Amino acid sequence: MSTSGPATLRKTTALRRRLAESRPLLVGGAHNGLSGKLVQEAGFDAIWASGFEISASFGVPDANILTMAENLEAARAMNTATTLPVIADCDTGYGNAVNVIRTVQEYEASGIAAICIEDNVFPKRCSFYSEVKRELVSSEEHAGKIRAAKSAQRDPDFLVIARTEALNAGWSMEDALARANAYADAGADAILIHSKAKTPDEVLEFASRWKRPVPLVAVPTTYKGVSASRLAEAGFRIVIYANHGLRAAIRGMQSALRTIREKAQADAADDRIVPLEEVYRLVGVPELQRDEKTFLPVGAPPVRAVVLAAGYQPHLKALLRDAPKSLLEIKGRTILARQLETLAACGVAQVSVVRGFGKERIQLPTLRTYDNDRYESTGELYSLGCAAKELTGRVLCLYGDIVFDRAVIQRLLEAPGDVTLVVDRSWRDEPPGSRAAEAAPDLVVEKDSRPAGRRFVPSAAPIDVVRVGGRIPAAEAHSEFIGILLLSEKGSKVVRETLDELVAKGWDRPLQESPSLERAGLTDLLQELIARGQPVQAVETYKGWIEIDSFEDYQRAWSMLS
Ligand code: SPV
Ligand code: MG
């Protein structure tokens, strides 16, 4: 996740330009992406990828215990997490001049804006540790590393800072100046004169005797009483506060952890810790949420489908011979194959078919089948009852004799309701004598619906359904139910329970427009749900589907389908 905006300067260039300004550059130490972000939020100009901090974060001393790869990984995290340039503390460069070449290549390739190399021997010891060996490499050897570093960089704005530990190792001011001059001659872009004195006197003296344009860098860790402006006055251009974030974190963690352990209660240190929300903000949870919405597929639970394909079709006998209608071939592919393909393209892979007439013909390894052996004397609801086991979770129910567009299913799958039908608004616009005008379609009365127009834009929000059925006067209806509906998990439960209750009362009892429950269609169940107060909604389509009920439908489908 990059936090940099479009067309920003390279960080190397930004750092160089900032260095050219008159104000001193204030740099904050960090050891990982999060502490780097905190440095940025505090308003610093750059991040110091501190060897001291990174080592401490691993729980090891600052003594070249960590490898270059470990230090680089930490610096890379700071660089990626922020828009600030990162100045990486590379200790002695991880070897001799030859190793320095690779160090520069790797750090530069990782987007680090500058590196700093010190003239300690390898393995170095932190400048402040007492009673440890403190030796420097020769001035020539370190100048060779600086030359190697400068020769290795590809980006002309990449900065190489040469650091001398002469004062910390007990050498004279003259020695420190001589070393600094040799490093400047070798091409260093800045000189870090380090000091572990309690006062700034020696670095101020160094600065007063530094006559070259190569900028100076101070790290006021032990001589902490000096201000950045005082250092700037003396000629320092970069001031590094190398480890203060880490030390604040240690104090904060010690205090909170001790209190919580003592009180053995999670809220015991609430006055000293940030709320979780602050962590979420810092690590970019809002961006994560945005990216999930933008880039992940809609994360709805999986949907299963039940195809109601039991009925016998006398009108299509000539075409079908003894096959069920689902197996009617249109341009070489059956209705069922077309349905399965469209469903699969919409992520609906688990499909069951309720078979009846010609049932032994419907067999596919991927299909679950249920049989309605009373298909001649029963309706769709009875078929659905045969597949009642499938009514769990999100379920799509559809007729076995329709071919439909992928967009129809995609729209339906996005619907938030518990019971949602697909309705076709084009029904009103069908010219007289066409299929819809001849057949008795299942019509739908929508709540607060606008009149259908020739230029159709489907309503963005699902529409409430007031009535659905085959006997609704055309003048009252707004649309036609196309024979596809979606049940949410709750919707499936409601349908299961309603069916159980109706069956318990008897298959011969009438249901809505049907003389008996066993002959009832899906629309009778839907109207029953509405009557019981269950909200039923509709998503609109304008064409995008064909029902094959007659030879004319078949011909139309043949000419329209690919
Ligand atoms: C570091 O932060 O690792 C430094 C600066 O090298 S200092 O610790 O002050 O030496
Ligand atoms: Mg260091």
CSV table of C-alpha atoms in Angstrom, one decimal, residues 19 43 103 116 122 135 152 204 271 279 282 316 323 376 386 419 483 509 518 535 551:
chain,number,residue,atom,x,y,z
A,19,LEU,CA,19.2,19.8,1.9
A,43,GLY,CA,6.6,16.3,11.2
A,103,THR,CA,25.2,-2.4,-0.2
A,116,CYS,CA,25.6,6.5,6.0
A,122,PHE,CA,33.9,-4.5,11.3
A,135,GLU,CA,39.1,0.7,16.6
A,152,ALA,CA,28.0,2.2,-7.4
A,204,LEU,CA,30.7,22.8,17.5
A,271,ASP,CA,-4.7,5.8,30.5
A,279,VAL,CA,-3.6,1.3,15.6
A,282,LEU,CA,-1.9,4.0,11.6
A,316,LEU,CA,-43.1,-29.2,-28.0
A,323,ALA,CA,-37.0,-35.9,-23.8
A,376,GLU,CA,-48.5,-34.9,-14.3
A,386,CYS,CA,-39.2,-32.5,-3.4
A,419,VAL,CA,-37.2,-13.0,-1.2
A,483,GLY,CA,-39.4,-17.5,-13.2
A,509,ARG,CA,-56.2,-27.2,0.4
A,518,GLU,CA,-50.2,-29.7,-4.8
A,535,PRO,CA,-41.5,-8.6,2.3
A,551,PHE,CA,-42.8,-23.8,-31.1
